[in-house]
Coordinates of C-alpha atoms in Angstrom, one line a residue:
M1 CA -18.3 70.7 10.1
G2 CA -20.2 70.8 6.8
L3 CA -18.4 70.7 3.4
G4 CA -19.4 74.3 2.5
I5 CA -18.1 75.7 5.5
L6 CA -14.7 73.9 5.2
A7 CA -14.5 74.9 1.5
R8 CA -15.1 78.7 2.4
R9 CA -12.2 78.4 5.0
V10 CA -10.0 76.8 2.5
I11 CA -10.5 79.5 -0.2
L12 CA -10.0 82.2 2.6
F13 CA -6.7 80.9 3.4
L14 CA -5.6 80.7 -0.1
V15 CA -6.5 84.3 -0.8
C16 CA -4.5 85.4 2.4
V17 CA -1.4 83.3 1.2
Y18 CA -1.8 84.8 -2.3
S19 CA -1.9 88.5 -0.9
F20 CA 1.2 88.1 1.1
A21 CA 3.0 86.7 -1.6
V22 CA 2.0 89.4 -4.2
F23 CA 1.6 92.2 -1.9
P24 CA 3.9 91.8 1.0
A25 CA 3.1 94.0 4.1
T26 CA 5.1 97.1 4.2
A27 CA 7.8 96.5 7.0
Q28 CA 8.3 99.3 9.6
D29 CA 11.5 101.5 8.5
D30 CA 13.1 104.5 9.8
T31 CA 11.8 107.0 7.4
E32 CA 11.0 110.2 8.9
P33 CA 7.4 111.6 8.5
S34 CA 7.1 114.2 5.9
G35 CA 8.6 117.4 7.2
T36 CA 11.9 119.0 8.0
I37 CA 14.2 117.5 10.6
H38 CA 15.7 119.7 13.3
V39 CA 18.4 118.3 15.7
V40 CA 18.3 119.9 19.1
Q41 CA 21.3 121.9 20.0
R42 CA 22.8 122.7 23.4
G43 CA 20.7 125.6 25.1
E44 CA 17.7 125.4 22.7
T45 CA 14.1 125.1 24.0
L46 CA 10.9 123.9 22.3
F47 CA 9.7 127.5 22.3
R48 CA 12.7 128.8 20.6
I49 CA 12.8 126.0 18.0
A50 CA 9.1 126.7 17.4
Q51 CA 9.7 130.3 16.8
L52 CA 12.5 129.6 14.4
Y53 CA 10.2 127.7 12.2
G54 CA 6.9 130.1 12.6
L55 CA 5.2 127.4 14.6
T56 CA 3.7 127.2 18.0
T57 CA 5.2 125.3 20.8
E58 CA 1.9 123.3 20.9
S59 CA 1.9 122.3 17.3
L60 CA 5.6 121.0 17.5
A61 CA 5.0 119.2 20.5
T62 CA 2.1 117.4 19.0
A63 CA 3.8 116.6 15.9
N64 CA 6.6 114.8 18.0
G65 CA 4.3 113.1 20.6
I66 CA 6.0 115.4 23.3
L67 CA 4.1 115.6 26.6
N68 CA 6.4 117.8 28.5
P69 CA 7.6 120.6 26.3
S70 CA 10.3 121.4 28.9
N71 CA 11.8 118.0 28.5
I72 CA 13.8 117.8 25.3
L73 CA 17.2 116.6 24.9
V74 CA 20.3 117.6 23.2
G75 CA 20.6 115.7 19.9
Q76 CA 17.0 114.8 19.8
R77 CA 15.5 114.8 16.1
L78 CA 12.4 116.8 16.1
I79 CA 9.9 116.6 13.1
I80 CA 9.1 119.9 11.9
P81 CA 5.5 119.7 10.1
L82 CA 5.2 121.2 6.7
G83 CA 2.0 121.5 4.5
E84 CA -0.7 124.1 4.4
N85 CA 0.9 125.8 7.5
A86 CA 4.4 125.6 6.3
P87 CA 6.5 128.1 8.2
T88 CA 7.7 131.1 6.1
T89 CA 11.2 132.7 6.1
P90 CA 11.1 135.6 8.4
E91 CA 11.8 139.2 6.8
T92 CA 14.4 140.2 9.0
Y93 CA 17.0 138.5 11.7
V94 CA 19.3 140.2 14.3
V95 CA 22.6 138.9 14.1
Q96 CA 23.8 136.9 17.6
Y97 CA 27.4 136.2 18.8
A98 CA 28.2 133.1 17.2
D99 CA 26.6 133.9 13.9
T100 CA 28.2 134.0 10.4
L101 CA 26.6 134.8 7.1
Q102 CA 26.9 131.3 5.9
S103 CA 25.2 130.0 9.3
I104 CA 22.3 132.3 8.9
A105 CA 22.0 131.3 5.0
N106 CA 22.1 127.7 6.0
V107 CA 19.2 128.1 8.6
F108 CA 16.8 130.1 6.4
G109 CA 17.3 128.0 3.1
T110 CA 19.1 130.7 1.3
D111 CA 22.8 131.6 0.2
V112 CA 25.5 134.0 1.1
N113 CA 25.3 135.8 -2.1
T114 CA 21.6 136.6 -1.8
L115 CA 21.9 137.9 1.7
V116 CA 24.8 140.0 0.5
A117 CA 22.7 141.5 -2.3
L118 CA 19.6 142.0 -0.1
N119 CA 21.7 144.0 2.5
A120 CA 24.0 145.7 0.1
L121 CA 27.0 144.2 2.0
T122 CA 30.3 145.1 0.7
N123 CA 32.1 142.3 2.9
P124 CA 30.3 139.1 3.9
N125 CA 32.6 138.9 6.9
S126 CA 31.5 142.4 8.3
I127 CA 28.2 141.6 9.9
Y128 CA 28.1 142.7 13.8
V129 CA 26.2 141.7 16.7
G130 CA 22.8 143.5 16.9
Q131 CA 22.7 144.1 13.1
S132 CA 19.3 143.4 11.6
L133 CA 19.6 141.6 8.3
T134 CA 16.9 141.3 5.7
I135 CA 16.2 137.5 4.8
R136 CA 13.7 137.7 2.0
G137 CA 12.8 140.5 -0.3
E138 CA 13.3 141.8 -3.9
L139 CA 16.7 141.7 -5.0
P140 CA 18.1 145.1 -6.5
S141 CA 18.3 145.2 -10.2
P142 CA 21.9 145.1 -11.8
E143 CA 22.0 148.8 -12.2
E144 CA 21.0 149.3 -8.6
S145 CA 23.4 146.8 -7.4
G146 CA 27.0 147.6 -6.2
P147 CA 28.8 149.0 -3.3
G148 CA 26.2 150.7 -0.9
P149 CA 25.7 151.3 2.8
V150 CA 25.8 148.5 5.3
A151 CA 22.4 146.9 5.9
S152 CA 19.8 149.1 7.7
D153 CA 20.0 148.9 11.3
I154 CA 17.5 149.1 14.2
V155 CA 19.4 152.0 15.7
H156 CA 17.5 155.3 17.1
R157 CA 19.4 158.6 18.0
I158 CA 17.8 160.1 21.0
Q159 CA 16.3 163.4 20.3
R160 CA 15.8 166.5 22.5
G161 CA 12.6 166.0 24.6
E162 CA 12.2 162.2 23.8
T163 CA 11.5 159.7 26.6
L164 CA 12.0 156.0 26.5
F165 CA 8.4 155.3 26.8
R166 CA 7.7 157.5 23.6
I167 CA 10.8 155.7 21.7
A168 CA 9.3 152.4 22.7
Q169 CA 5.9 153.4 21.6
R170 CA 7.4 154.6 18.1
Y171 CA 8.8 151.3 17.4
G172 CA 6.2 148.9 19.0
V173 CA 8.4 147.3 21.3
S174 CA 8.6 147.3 25.3
M175 CA 10.5 149.7 27.5
A176 CA 12.1 146.8 29.2
D177 CA 13.4 145.3 26.1
I178 CA 15.1 148.6 25.0
Q179 CA 16.4 148.8 28.5
A180 CA 17.7 145.3 28.6
L181 CA 19.6 145.6 25.3
N182 CA 21.1 148.9 26.0
G183 CA 21.9 148.5 29.6
I184 CA 20.0 151.2 30.7
A185 CA 19.2 151.0 34.6
D186 CA 17.0 154.1 34.9
P187 CA 14.7 154.7 32.0
S188 CA 14.3 158.4 33.4
H189 CA 18.0 158.9 32.5
I190 CA 18.7 159.0 28.6
I191 CA 20.9 161.4 27.0
T192 CA 20.1 163.4 23.9
G193 CA 22.4 162.2 21.1
T194 CA 23.0 158.7 22.2
D195 CA 22.3 155.8 20.0
L196 CA 19.8 153.2 21.2
I197 CA 19.4 149.7 19.6
I198 CA 15.8 149.0 19.1
P199 CA 15.2 145.2 19.5
A200 CA 13.4 143.7 16.3
G201 CA 9.5 143.4 16.7
G202 CA 9.5 139.7 16.7
D203 CA 9.7 138.9 12.9
G204 CA 13.2 137.4 13.3
A205 CA 14.3 134.2 14.7
D206 CA 15.8 134.2 18.2
T207 CA 19.0 132.6 17.3
V208 CA 20.6 130.8 14.5
S209 CA 24.0 129.6 15.6
T210 CA 24.9 128.1 19.2
L211 CA 27.8 129.3 21.4
P212 CA 30.7 127.1 21.9
Q213 CA 30.2 124.3 24.3
A214 CA 32.7 126.0 26.7
I215 CA 30.6 129.2 26.8
T216 CA 27.2 129.1 28.5
S217 CA 26.3 132.7 27.9
L218 CA 27.7 135.9 26.4
D219 CA 26.4 139.3 26.5
L220 CA 27.9 142.8 25.2
T221 CA 25.9 145.8 26.7
P222 CA 25.1 147.9 25.0
Q223 CA 25.4 145.8 21.5
V224 CA 26.4 149.1 19.6
L225 CA 29.3 150.7 21.5
V226 CA 30.1 154.5 21.3
V227 CA 33.4 156.3 21.3
G228 CA 34.4 157.5 24.6
K229 CA 32.0 155.2 26.4
T230 CA 32.2 152.1 28.5
G231 CA 30.5 148.7 27.4
R232 CA 30.2 145.6 29.5
V233 CA 31.1 142.2 28.4
R234 CA 29.5 139.2 30.7
I235 CA 30.8 135.7 29.9
T236 CA 29.7 132.5 31.7
T237 CA 31.7 129.4 31.1
A238 CA 30.4 125.9 31.6
S239 CA 33.4 124.9 33.7
A240 CA 36.2 126.5 35.7
A241 CA 38.3 128.7 33.2
T242 CA 40.1 131.7 32.5
V243 CA 38.9 134.1 29.7
A244 CA 40.9 136.5 27.8
V245 CA 39.3 139.5 25.7
L246 CA 40.8 141.4 23.0
F247 CA 39.2 144.5 21.4
L248 CA 40.6 147.3 19.3
N249 CA 43.9 145.4 19.4
R250 CA 44.2 145.8 23.1
G251 CA 43.9 143.4 25.9
V252 CA 40.8 144.0 28.2
A253 CA 41.3 143.1 31.9
V254 CA 38.7 140.5 32.9
S255 CA 37.4 140.0 36.3
T256 CA 36.4 136.6 37.6
Q257 CA 34.0 135.3 40.1
D258 CA 33.9 131.5 41.2
N259 CA 35.8 130.8 37.9
L260 CA 32.6 130.7 36.0
S261 CA 31.4 134.2 35.8
H262 CA 33.6 136.7 34.0
L263 CA 33.1 140.4 33.3
A264 CA 35.2 142.9 31.3
F265 CA 34.7 146.5 30.6
A266 CA 35.1 147.5 26.8
A267 CA 36.4 151.1 26.9
V268 CA 36.3 152.8 23.4
P269 CA 39.1 155.4 23.5
L270 CA 38.4 158.9 22.0
G271 CA 39.8 159.3 18.5
T272 CA 38.6 155.7 17.4
A273 CA 37.0 156.1 14.1
P274 CA 33.5 154.9 13.9
G275 CA 33.2 151.5 12.1
I276 CA 33.2 147.8 12.6
Y277 CA 35.7 146.0 15.0
S278 CA 36.3 142.5 15.9
M279 CA 36.2 141.5 19.7
S280 CA 37.9 138.1 20.6
V281 CA 37.0 135.9 23.4
T282 CA 39.5 133.1 24.4
V283 CA 38.3 130.6 27.2
T284 CA 40.9 128.4 28.5
E285 CA 39.4 125.6 30.8
F286 CA 41.5 124.3 33.8
S287 CA 41.7 121.1 31.9
G288 CA 43.7 122.8 29.2
A289 CA 41.1 123.1 26.4
V290 CA 41.2 126.4 24.7
T291 CA 37.9 127.7 22.8
P292 CA 38.2 131.0 20.8
L293 CA 35.2 132.9 19.6
T294 CA 35.4 136.1 17.5
F295 CA 32.4 138.6 16.6
N296 CA 32.2 141.9 15.1
V297 CA 30.9 145.1 17.1
Q298 CA 29.7 148.4 15.7
V299 CA 31.1 151.4 17.3
N300 CA 29.5 154.8 16.7
S301 CA 30.6 158.4 17.1
G302 CA 30.2 160.2 20.3
F303 CA 29.5 163.6 18.6
Y304 CA 31.4 165.6 21.4
G305 CA 31.9 168.8 19.5
T306 CA 34.8 171.4 19.8
Q307 CA 36.0 173.9 22.2
Y308 CA 38.3 176.9 22.0
V309 CA 40.4 177.5 25.1
T310 CA 42.8 180.4 25.6
L311 CA 45.8 180.0 28.2
P312 CA 47.9 182.7 29.8
A313 CA 51.3 183.3 28.6
N314 CA 53.0 181.6 31.4
K315 CA 51.2 178.3 30.9
L316 CA 51.8 178.0 27.1
E317 CA 54.9 175.7 28.0
L318 CA 52.4 173.2 29.3
L319 CA 51.2 172.5 25.7
T320 CA 54.6 171.0 24.7
P321 CA 54.0 167.3 23.4
G322 CA 56.7 166.2 25.7
V323 CA 55.1 167.4 29.0
E324 CA 51.8 165.9 27.7
D325 CA 53.3 162.6 26.9
N326 CA 55.2 162.3 30.2
E327 CA 52.0 163.0 32.2
R328 CA 50.1 160.6 30.2
S329 CA 52.8 158.0 30.7
I330 CA 52.5 158.5 34.6
L331 CA 48.7 158.1 34.5
E332 CA 48.9 154.9 32.4
R333 CA 51.4 153.4 34.6
V334 CA 49.3 154.2 37.7
T335 CA 46.0 152.9 36.3
A336 CA 47.4 149.8 34.8
P337 CA 46.9 147.3 37.6
V338 CA 43.8 145.5 37.9
T339 CA 42.6 145.2 41.5
S340 CA 40.7 141.7 41.9
E341 CA 38.4 143.3 44.6
R342 CA 35.8 145.6 43.5
Y343 CA 35.1 148.7 45.8
F344 CA 32.5 150.6 43.7
D345 CA 28.7 149.5 43.7
G346 CA 26.3 151.0 41.5
P347 CA 26.4 154.6 40.0
M348 CA 29.4 157.1 41.0
G349 CA 28.4 159.9 42.8
L350 CA 29.3 163.6 41.7
P351 CA 32.7 164.8 42.7
A352 CA 31.6 168.3 43.8
A353 CA 28.5 170.2 44.6
A354 CA 28.8 172.3 41.6
S355 CA 27.5 172.6 37.8
M356 CA 29.3 171.1 35.2
F357 CA 30.4 173.7 32.5
S358 CA 32.8 171.6 29.9
A359 CA 31.7 168.0 29.1
F360 CA 34.0 165.0 28.3
G361 CA 35.2 164.4 24.7
A362 CA 35.4 167.8 22.9
Q363 CA 38.3 168.4 20.7
R364 CA 40.2 171.3 21.8
S365 CA 41.9 174.3 20.3
Y366 CA 44.2 176.0 22.4
N367 CA 45.2 179.8 21.8
G368 CA 44.1 179.5 18.3
G369 CA 46.0 176.3 17.3
G370 CA 44.5 173.0 15.6
F371 CA 42.0 171.0 17.3
E372 CA 44.7 168.3 18.3
R373 CA 43.7 167.4 21.9
F374 CA 40.6 165.8 23.5
H375 CA 39.1 166.9 26.8
T376 CA 39.4 163.5 28.7
G377 CA 37.2 164.4 31.7
S378 CA 34.3 166.6 32.9
D379 CA 34.9 170.2 34.4
F380 CA 32.9 171.5 37.3
A381 CA 32.7 175.1 38.2
G382 CA 33.3 175.9 41.8
A383 CA 34.8 178.5 44.1
P384 CA 38.2 177.9 45.5
G385 CA 37.9 175.9 48.6
T386 CA 34.7 174.1 47.5
P387 CA 35.2 170.5 48.8
V388 CA 36.1 167.7 46.2
L389 CA 34.4 164.5 47.2
A390 CA 35.4 160.8 46.1
A391 CA 32.9 159.6 43.5
S392 CA 33.0 156.1 45.1
T393 CA 34.9 154.0 47.5
G394 CA 38.4 153.2 46.8
R395 CA 42.1 153.3 47.6
V396 CA 44.4 156.3 46.8
V397 CA 47.1 155.2 44.4
L398 CA 48.4 158.6 43.5
A399 CA 48.5 162.0 45.5
D400 CA 51.1 164.5 44.0
T401 CA 51.4 167.7 41.8
L402 CA 51.4 167.0 38.2
N403 CA 52.5 169.4 35.3
I404 CA 49.1 169.6 33.7
R405 CA 46.7 168.5 36.2
G406 CA 48.2 170.4 39.1
V407 CA 47.4 169.0 42.7
A408 CA 45.8 165.6 41.7
V409 CA 44.6 162.5 43.3
V410 CA 43.9 159.2 41.6
I411 CA 41.7 156.6 43.2
D412 CA 41.5 152.8 42.6
H413 CA 38.2 151.5 42.6
G414 CA 39.0 147.9 41.5
W415 CA 38.5 145.9 38.4
G416 CA 40.6 148.4 36.5
V417 CA 38.3 151.3 37.3
Y418 CA 40.0 154.8 38.5
T419 CA 39.0 158.3 39.1
I420 CA 41.2 161.2 38.8
Y421 CA 40.8 164.6 40.6
A422 CA 42.8 167.5 39.0
H423 CA 43.5 171.2 39.6
M424 CA 42.8 171.2 43.2
N425 CA 44.3 173.6 45.7
D426 CA 44.4 171.4 48.9
R427 CA 44.8 167.6 49.2
Y428 CA 43.3 165.8 52.3
V429 CA 44.6 162.3 51.4
S430 CA 47.9 160.3 50.8
I431 CA 48.9 157.2 48.8
G432 CA 47.5 154.2 50.3
D433 CA 44.5 155.8 52.2
F434 CA 41.3 154.1 51.8
V435 CA 38.4 156.4 51.2
Q436 CA 34.6 156.3 51.1
S437 CA 32.2 157.6 48.8
G438 CA 31.6 161.2 49.4
Q439 CA 34.5 161.8 51.5
A440 CA 36.4 165.1 51.2
I441 CA 39.6 164.4 49.6
G442 CA 40.6 168.0 48.8
T443 CA 39.5 171.3 47.4
I444 CA 38.6 172.8 44.1
G445 CA 41.6 175.3 42.7
S446 CA 43.2 176.2 39.6
T447 CA 46.8 174.5 39.7
G448 CA 48.3 173.2 36.6
R449 CA 47.1 173.8 33.0
A450 CA 43.9 175.7 34.3
T451 CA 42.4 179.0 33.2
G452 CA 40.6 179.4 36.5
A453 CA 39.1 177.7 39.5
H454 CA 37.4 174.3 38.7
L455 CA 37.5 170.6 39.1
H456 CA 38.7 168.5 36.3
W457 CA 37.4 165.0 36.9
E458 CA 38.2 161.9 34.9
V459 CA 37.2 158.2 34.8
W460 CA 39.8 155.7 33.5
V461 CA 38.9 152.0 32.6
N462 CA 41.5 149.8 31.6
G463 CA 44.0 152.5 30.9
T464 CA 41.5 154.4 28.9
P465 CA 40.0 157.7 29.8
V466 CA 36.2 157.4 29.4
D467 CA 33.1 159.6 29.8
P468 CA 32.7 160.0 33.7
M469 CA 29.1 161.0 33.5
Q470 CA 28.1 157.5 32.2
W471 CA 29.4 156.1 35.3
T472 CA 27.1 158.5 37.3
L473 CA 24.0 157.5 35.3
E474 CA 24.5 153.8 34.9
A475 CA 24.9 151.0 37.6
F476 CA 28.1 149.5 36.8
P477 CA 28.9 146.5 36.8

């Protein structure tokens, strides 16, 4: 080997040694690449996480070297790329079941006070499921701030002549989304004056807070309840468990299938003041572990109106509070048991081939008195002797003559749901009889506190009278 070549190799070696000594190679460390870090929570998908940060699933997968977007693990740390395409905070967000104002503020990089000011909230703990919150925007000036209405909600009151298709067009959402959110089985059957929750148009994140580990899914339909109406609470637990639901300071009967699927009917009694109410769900696993979850629910008025009724002199004694209280106690006792078997399936049938002339819920004035009583059923006009039909399959639990309702029949349809048929002339069934939907159980009459021949029909859910016509239009459960 020539001396020149040898000399060059020696010089190159010395340069390398000097380079490592003065400029040591940067060691591999655990520093995350530039961007926000998101830790995958139970139940999250890559699609939903991408939505949360205003990204596409593809860009998020590429940033993290994910070949199969459906294969992410709980606890996995994902890089949320920032830079020129940094996600922007959405303008609105729809409150979900496990959310608090603090958790929403944390996710969107803001604070509770800002959210309170943007939404004119008088109480940070009063946000409710389905409420649309403003996440970013111009804060009100000091002179404009102060107590004000709760944040504007995406709630639409159905007007005469409107169709679900037209309402969906107006808000730029799909009919299917409105149906799912409001529990509408038949889009052709919507009722004037009913409030609809309109789903957000995609500007908000899908969810901020995850449900407790013991609860796989939770759904309240509709998310905004109405006085005199029935809502449904569906709960799926991760393991075998019992579930208790508390609403309006009353325990709500829960029906369970396979120890994992649980359903409760949330009936809002007449006379309930519109407002925000808490609903509590407590899951007790067979292992003994107890998981509580509380969220707020909005309750709107039913707008049932008023009625004047004139009773003949020989029936005025039936307005005595003691008579009414006694009959109410009888019906509450009869409708208290919750039969584990469900006999009804789908919408109930009408109880008579007759026209309805007096709807549920109106406040009534008798003989010029105050509006102190509610009409707890729907009245059907019919000639004496017109057949009265069982609205659904069930077992007769009362067949008697009552002071106010006259000749009456009560049928248990299971899961805490009962129907009452009153003022009848003839009665064809007895206690313990099992009747089929559409079976004749008696005839229309004018017994009890009635001004003429008609059928008074009621639906009671968990010991509460609710609008029976809702049960003919919607497929429960």
